[in-house]
Coordinates of C-alpha atoms in Angstrom, one line a residue:
X1 CA 10.9 57.2 -30.0
X2 CA 14.1 56.5 -32.0
X3 CA 16.6 54.5 -30.7
X4 CA 20.2 54.7 -30.4
X5 CA 21.0 52.4 -33.2
X6 CA 18.2 53.7 -35.5
X7 CA 19.0 57.3 -34.7
X8 CA 22.6 56.7 -35.9
X9 CA 21.5 55.1 -39.1
X10 CA 18.8 58.3 -39.7
X11 CA 15.8 55.9 -39.5
X12 CA 13.0 56.5 -37.4
X13 CA 11.1 53.7 -35.1
X14 CA 8.0 53.5 -33.1
X15 CA 6.8 51.5 -30.3
X16 CA 4.6 48.6 -31.3
X17 CA 1.0 49.2 -29.8
X18 CA 0.1 46.7 -27.3
X19 CA -0.8 43.3 -29.0
X20 CA -4.3 43.1 -28.6
X21 CA -4.3 39.8 -27.1
X22 CA -2.3 41.2 -24.1
X23 CA -4.8 44.1 -23.7
X24 CA -7.3 41.3 -23.3
X25 CA -5.5 39.2 -20.6
X26 CA -5.2 42.4 -18.6
X27 CA -8.9 42.6 -19.0
X28 CA -9.6 38.8 -18.1
X29 CA -7.2 39.3 -14.9
X30 CA -9.2 42.4 -14.0
X31 CA -12.6 40.5 -14.5
X32 CA -11.3 37.4 -12.5
X33 CA -10.2 39.6 -9.1
X34 CA -13.6 40.6 -8.5
X35 CA -15.4 39.3 -5.7
X36 CA -18.8 37.3 -5.7
X37 CA -20.0 40.2 -3.4
X38 CA -20.6 42.3 -6.2
X39 CA -24.3 40.5 -7.3
X40 CA -27.0 42.6 -5.3
X41 CA -28.5 40.8 -2.5
X42 CA -31.6 38.7 -3.2
X43 CA -35.0 39.0 -1.2
X44 CA -35.1 36.8 1.8
X45 CA -37.3 34.1 2.0
X46 CA -39.4 35.8 4.5
X47 CA -40.4 38.6 2.0
X48 CA -41.0 35.8 -1.0
X49 CA -43.5 34.0 1.1
X50 CA -45.4 36.5 2.2
X51 CA -45.6 38.5 -0.9
X52 CA -46.3 35.2 -3.0
X53 CA -49.8 35.0 -4.6
X54 CA -52.4 33.4 -2.3
X55 CA -54.7 31.7 -4.3
X56 CA -55.4 28.4 -3.4
X57 CA -54.7 24.8 -5.1
X58 CA -56.1 22.8 -2.4
X59 CA -59.6 22.7 -1.2
X60 CA -61.2 25.1 1.6
X61 CA -60.0 25.3 5.0
X62 CA -56.1 24.8 4.2
X63 CA -53.0 26.0 5.6
X64 CA -52.9 29.5 5.7
X65 CA -49.5 31.9 5.3
X66 CA -46.8 31.2 7.6
X67 CA -46.5 34.1 10.1
X68 CA -43.0 36.0 8.9
X69 CA -41.8 36.1 12.4
X70 CA -41.2 32.4 12.3
X71 CA -39.2 32.7 8.9
X72 CA -35.6 33.0 9.4
X73 CA -33.8 36.4 7.7
X74 CA -30.6 34.9 7.2
X75 CA -31.6 32.2 4.4
X76 CA -29.1 31.6 2.1
X77 CA -29.8 33.2 -1.6
X78 CA -30.0 29.9 -3.2
X79 CA -32.9 28.7 -1.4
X80 CA -34.6 32.4 -1.5
X81 CA -34.2 32.1 -5.5
X82 CA -36.4 28.5 -5.3
X83 CA -39.8 30.4 -4.5
X84 CA -39.2 34.3 -5.2
X85 CA -40.5 34.0 -8.8
X86 CA -43.5 31.2 -8.1
X87 CA -46.9 31.8 -7.7
X88 CA -47.0 30.5 -4.4
X89 CA -50.6 29.2 -2.7
X90 CA -50.9 29.3 1.3
X91 CA -49.9 25.8 1.7
X92 CA -47.0 26.1 -1.3
X93 CA -45.9 29.0 1.5
X94 CA -46.0 26.2 4.1
X95 CA -43.8 24.0 1.8
X96 CA -41.4 26.6 1.2
X97 CA -40.8 27.6 5.1
X98 CA -40.3 23.8 5.8
X99 CA -37.7 23.8 3.3
X100 CA -36.1 26.8 4.8
X101 CA -36.7 25.1 8.2
X102 CA -35.7 21.6 7.3
X103 CA -33.4 21.5 4.2
X104 CA -31.9 18.3 4.7
X105 CA -35.6 16.7 5.3
X106 CA -35.9 18.4 2.1
X107 CA -33.3 16.9 0.5
X108 CA -33.4 13.3 1.8
X109 CA -37.1 12.4 3.1
X110 CA -39.7 10.7 0.6
X111 CA -42.4 12.9 -0.5
X112 CA -44.8 11.3 2.5
X113 CA -42.5 12.0 5.3
X114 CA -41.8 15.5 3.8
X115 CA -45.5 16.0 3.6
X116 CA -46.2 15.2 7.0
X117 CA -43.7 17.7 8.0
X118 CA -45.3 20.6 6.8
X119 CA -49.1 19.0 8.0
X120 CA -50.2 18.5 3.9
X121 CA -50.8 16.0 1.6
X122 CA -48.3 14.4 -0.7
X123 CA -49.8 15.9 -3.9
X124 CA -49.5 19.6 -2.0
X125 CA -45.5 18.9 -2.1
X126 CA -45.6 17.3 -5.7
X127 CA -47.5 20.9 -7.1
X128 CA -45.0 23.1 -5.1
X129 CA -42.3 21.2 -7.5
X130 CA -44.2 21.1 -10.4
X131 CA -44.9 25.3 -9.7
X132 CA -41.3 25.5 -9.7
X133 CA -40.7 24.2 -13.1
X134 CA -39.9 20.6 -12.2
X135 CA -41.6 17.3 -13.4
X136 CA -42.1 16.2 -9.8
X137 CA -41.0 15.9 -6.0
X138 CA -38.1 13.3 -7.3
X139 CA -36.8 15.8 -10.1
X140 CA -37.1 18.5 -7.7
X141 CA -35.3 16.7 -4.9
X142 CA -32.3 15.7 -6.9
X143 CA -31.4 19.3 -7.8
X144 CA -32.3 20.5 -4.0
X145 CA -30.4 18.1 -2.6
X146 CA -27.1 18.9 -4.5
X147 CA -27.2 22.5 -3.8
X148 CA -27.9 21.8 -0.2
X149 CA -25.2 19.3 0.2
X150 CA -23.0 22.3 -1.8
X151 CA -24.1 24.5 1.4
X152 CA -22.0 22.3 3.6
X153 CA -18.7 21.5 4.4
X154 CA -17.7 18.1 2.7
X155 CA -17.4 16.4 6.0
X156 CA -20.7 17.8 7.3
X157 CA -22.4 16.2 3.5
X158 CA -21.0 12.8 4.3
X159 CA -23.2 10.2 4.2
X160 CA -24.1 8.1 7.5
X161 CA -23.1 4.8 7.3
X162 CA -26.1 3.4 8.8
X163 CA -28.1 4.9 5.8
X164 CA -26.1 2.1 3.9
X165 CA -28.4 -0.3 5.2
X166 CA -25.8 -3.2 5.9
X167 CA -24.3 -3.1 2.4
X168 CA -20.9 -2.9 1.6
X169 CA -19.1 0.0 1.1
X170 CA -18.1 -1.0 -2.5
X171 CA -22.0 -2.0 -3.3
X172 CA -23.2 1.3 -1.9
X173 CA -20.6 3.2 -4.1
X174 CA -21.3 1.5 -7.0
X175 CA -25.2 1.4 -6.3
X176 CA -25.2 4.8 -5.9
X177 CA -23.2 5.6 -9.1
X178 CA -26.2 3.7 -10.8
X179 CA -28.8 5.6 -9.7
X180 CA -27.0 8.8 -10.6
X181 CA -26.6 7.4 -14.1
X182 CA -30.4 6.6 -14.2
X183 CA -31.0 10.0 -12.9
X184 CA -28.8 11.8 -15.7
X185 CA -31.4 10.2 -17.9
X186 CA -34.0 12.8 -16.8
X187 CA -31.6 15.2 -15.4
X188 CA -30.0 16.1 -19.4
X189 CA -32.3 17.7 -21.7
X190 CA -31.8 16.3 -24.7
X191 CA -32.2 19.4 -27.0
X192 CA -29.6 21.2 -25.3
X193 CA -27.4 18.3 -25.4
X194 CA -27.4 18.5 -29.1
X195 CA -26.9 22.3 -29.1
X196 CA -24.1 22.0 -27.1
X197 CA -22.3 19.7 -29.5
X198 CA -23.2 21.4 -32.4
X199 CA -21.7 24.5 -30.9
X200 CA -18.4 22.8 -30.3
X201 CA -18.7 21.4 -33.6
X202 CA -18.9 25.1 -35.5
X203 CA -16.9 27.1 -33.1
X204 CA -13.3 27.8 -34.3
X205 CA -12.3 27.7 -30.9
X206 CA -13.3 26.0 -28.0
X207 CA -12.2 26.2 -24.1
X208 CA -12.8 23.5 -21.6
X209 CA -12.3 24.6 -17.7
X210 CA -12.7 22.9 -14.7
X211 CA -10.5 23.3 -11.0
X212 CA -9.8 20.5 -8.8
X213 CA -10.8 17.0 -9.9
X214 CA -13.5 18.1 -12.2
X215 CA -11.2 19.1 -14.4
X216 CA -10.3 15.3 -15.3
X217 CA -14.0 15.6 -17.1
X218 CA -12.4 18.6 -18.8
X219 CA -9.2 17.0 -20.1
X220 CA -11.5 13.9 -21.3
X221 CA -13.5 16.0 -23.5
X222 CA -10.7 18.4 -25.1
X223 CA -8.1 15.6 -25.7
X224 CA -10.9 13.1 -27.6
X225 CA -12.3 16.2 -29.1
X226 CA -8.9 17.5 -30.2
X227 CA -8.0 13.9 -31.7
X228 CA -11.3 14.3 -34.2
X229 CA -10.1 17.4 -35.5
X230 CA -11.6 20.1 -33.3
X231 CA -9.7 22.9 -32.0
X232 CA -11.1 22.3 -28.1
X233 CA -8.3 23.0 -25.6
X234 CA -8.5 22.7 -21.8
X235 CA -7.0 24.6 -18.7
X236 CA -7.5 22.9 -15.7
X237 CA -6.1 25.9 -13.7
X238 CA -6.6 29.2 -12.1
X239 CA -4.8 32.3 -11.8
X240 CA -2.3 33.2 -14.4
X241 CA -2.8 30.0 -16.6
X242 CA -6.6 31.0 -17.1
X243 CA -6.3 34.3 -17.9
X244 CA -3.9 33.4 -20.6
X245 CA -6.1 30.5 -22.1
X246 CA -9.5 32.8 -22.0
X247 CA -7.7 36.0 -23.2
X248 CA -7.2 33.7 -26.6
X249 CA -11.1 33.2 -27.4
X250 CA -12.7 35.3 -29.6
X251 CA -16.5 36.3 -30.4
X252 CA -17.8 33.3 -32.0
X253 CA -15.7 31.2 -29.5
X254 CA -17.2 28.6 -27.2
X255 CA -16.2 28.1 -23.6
X256 CA -17.2 25.1 -21.5
X257 CA -17.1 25.1 -17.8
X258 CA -17.6 22.0 -15.4
X259 CA -18.5 22.4 -11.7
X260 CA -19.8 20.9 -9.3
X261 CA -20.4 21.0 -5.4
X262 CA -19.6 24.9 -4.3
X263 CA -19.1 27.2 -7.3
X264 CA -15.7 28.2 -7.6
X265 CA -15.5 31.9 -8.1
X266 CA -13.1 32.3 -11.0
X267 CA -15.1 29.7 -12.9
X268 CA -18.2 32.3 -12.4
X269 CA -16.2 35.4 -13.5
X270 CA -14.6 33.5 -16.5
X271 CA -18.6 32.6 -17.7
X272 CA -19.4 35.8 -16.9
X273 CA -16.8 37.5 -18.8
X274 CA -17.3 35.4 -21.9
X275 CA -20.7 36.0 -22.1
X276 CA -20.2 40.0 -22.3
X277 CA -17.6 39.1 -24.6
X278 CA -20.5 37.4 -27.4
X279 CA -18.2 33.8 -26.7
X280 CA -20.8 31.1 -26.0
X281 CA -21.0 29.2 -22.9
X282 CA -22.3 26.4 -21.5
X283 CA -21.9 24.8 -18.2
X284 CA -21.7 21.3 -16.6
X285 CA -23.2 21.3 -13.1
X286 CA -25.0 19.0 -10.8
X287 CA -27.8 21.0 -9.5
X288 CA -30.2 23.7 -11.8
X289 CA -29.8 25.9 -8.5
X290 CA -25.6 26.2 -9.5
X291 CA -25.4 29.9 -10.0
X292 CA -23.3 28.9 -13.1
X293 CA -26.7 27.7 -14.6
X294 CA -28.0 31.0 -14.3
X295 CA -24.9 32.6 -16.0
X296 CA -24.0 30.4 -19.1
X297 CA -26.3 30.4 -22.2
X298 CA -26.4 26.5 -21.6
X299 CA -26.5 24.1 -19.1
X300 CA -26.3 20.3 -18.7
X301 CA -27.1 18.8 -15.4
X302 CA -25.7 15.7 -14.2
X303 CA -25.8 14.1 -10.4
X304 CA -22.5 13.8 -8.3
X305 CA -23.8 12.6 -5.2
X306 CA -21.2 10.0 -3.6
X307 CA -21.2 8.1 -0.2
X308 CA -18.3 9.9 1.0
X309 CA -17.0 13.5 1.7
X310 CA -16.3 13.8 -2.4
X311 CA -18.7 14.2 -5.3
X312 CA -18.8 11.0 -7.9
X313 CA -17.8 11.9 -11.2
X314 CA -19.4 8.6 -13.0
X315 CA -22.5 10.6 -14.2
X316 CA -20.3 13.3 -15.9
X317 CA -17.6 11.6 -17.4
X318 CA -20.6 9.7 -19.2
X319 CA -22.0 13.0 -20.3
X320 CA -18.5 13.8 -21.6
X321 CA -18.5 10.1 -23.4
X322 CA -21.9 10.9 -24.7
X323 CA -20.9 14.4 -26.2
X324 CA -17.8 13.0 -27.9
X325 CA -19.9 10.6 -30.1
X326 CA -21.9 13.3 -30.9
X327 CA -18.8 15.5 -32.1
X328 CA -17.7 12.1 -33.9
X329 CA -21.4 11.8 -35.6
X330 CA -21.3 15.6 -36.6
X331 CA -17.6 15.4 -37.6
X332 CA -18.8 12.1 -40.4
X333 CA -16.2 11.0 -42.6
X334 CA -13.5 14.2 -41.6
X335 CA -13.3 13.1 -37.6
X336 CA -12.8 9.4 -38.8
X337 CA -9.9 10.1 -41.1
X338 CA -8.3 12.7 -38.0
X339 CA -8.6 9.2 -35.9
X340 CA -7.1 7.0 -38.4
X341 CA -4.6 9.5 -38.8
X342 CA -3.5 9.1 -35.0
X343 CA -3.4 5.8 -35.1
X344 CA -0.9 5.5 -37.6
X345 CA 1.2 7.8 -35.6
X346 CA 1.1 5.8 -32.4
X347 CA 2.6 3.1 -34.9
X348 CA 4.8 5.7 -36.4
X349 CA 6.6 7.3 -33.7
X350 CA 7.0 3.9 -31.7
X351 CA 4.5 4.9 -28.2
X352 CA 3.1 1.8 -28.2
X353 CA 4.5 -1.8 -28.6

């Protein structure tokens, strides 16, 4: 196509091809418009408990399989996914049925209370958790509780004040955070932690995303990592801003997503898109049953349970601090020099008094 002025000068000009980054932005936008309904439905818990292996793990005369008619056909996918791949015994199926019928007891009750409800012994309940890949009932319950709470409205998930046993709100909130921090020592896989830090350190670019209050964790990681000289950026918004940020990533780059409670659709889609583009993905979630944990290359699990209607970020923030400390270690003298440089700039620009 010749412009009027170019034609007058006898110069031929052509329209430039659409930039690759623009094409990528359009592709990302299309991905983020998909709905979660595109995921094929999982088999119901009824079918899972019927088809699981019948090999016994208890003494003869144990519980028999739960009648199919007593199971609910509308069980949520996340609950079905707990047991669909496990080889459950008859008593294991009884435990699975009780989880479906009494998820709140499974989320908050002691192993003895839950075993009594199932009409099995506590050892059976513990073996059920281990068969699903957990260390024991406590490890299973921590992840199950967070996923159960995420299935409720936040106001429905609020703890009953009577459960605080006379403690003040302040003391109960701090105590819960202390418990979350202790649980984080077990829930975070040290190998995964080191691997994610190394991937961020090696990646040409890293984008950290997180919506709502969880975006605070993304901002902390991106801010301090970039201060050490790493190209780590944060996008805590969805829509057009998320599209633009994602479109800047190339194969070999890194995407880190932070999401607690219910999964955000656009974050789910963003992680899936990144994997399709050969971009390494890692997520920080509050349960192994989070859909994000299955969609990412790497996952770090931190508890987020609070005493009110909102999630606690204390354990998540502690994890961000740990990742930053690891990045500082990996960066060595180069990272230290960048920090020194930044410290001089504070004074040079008169930011601090």
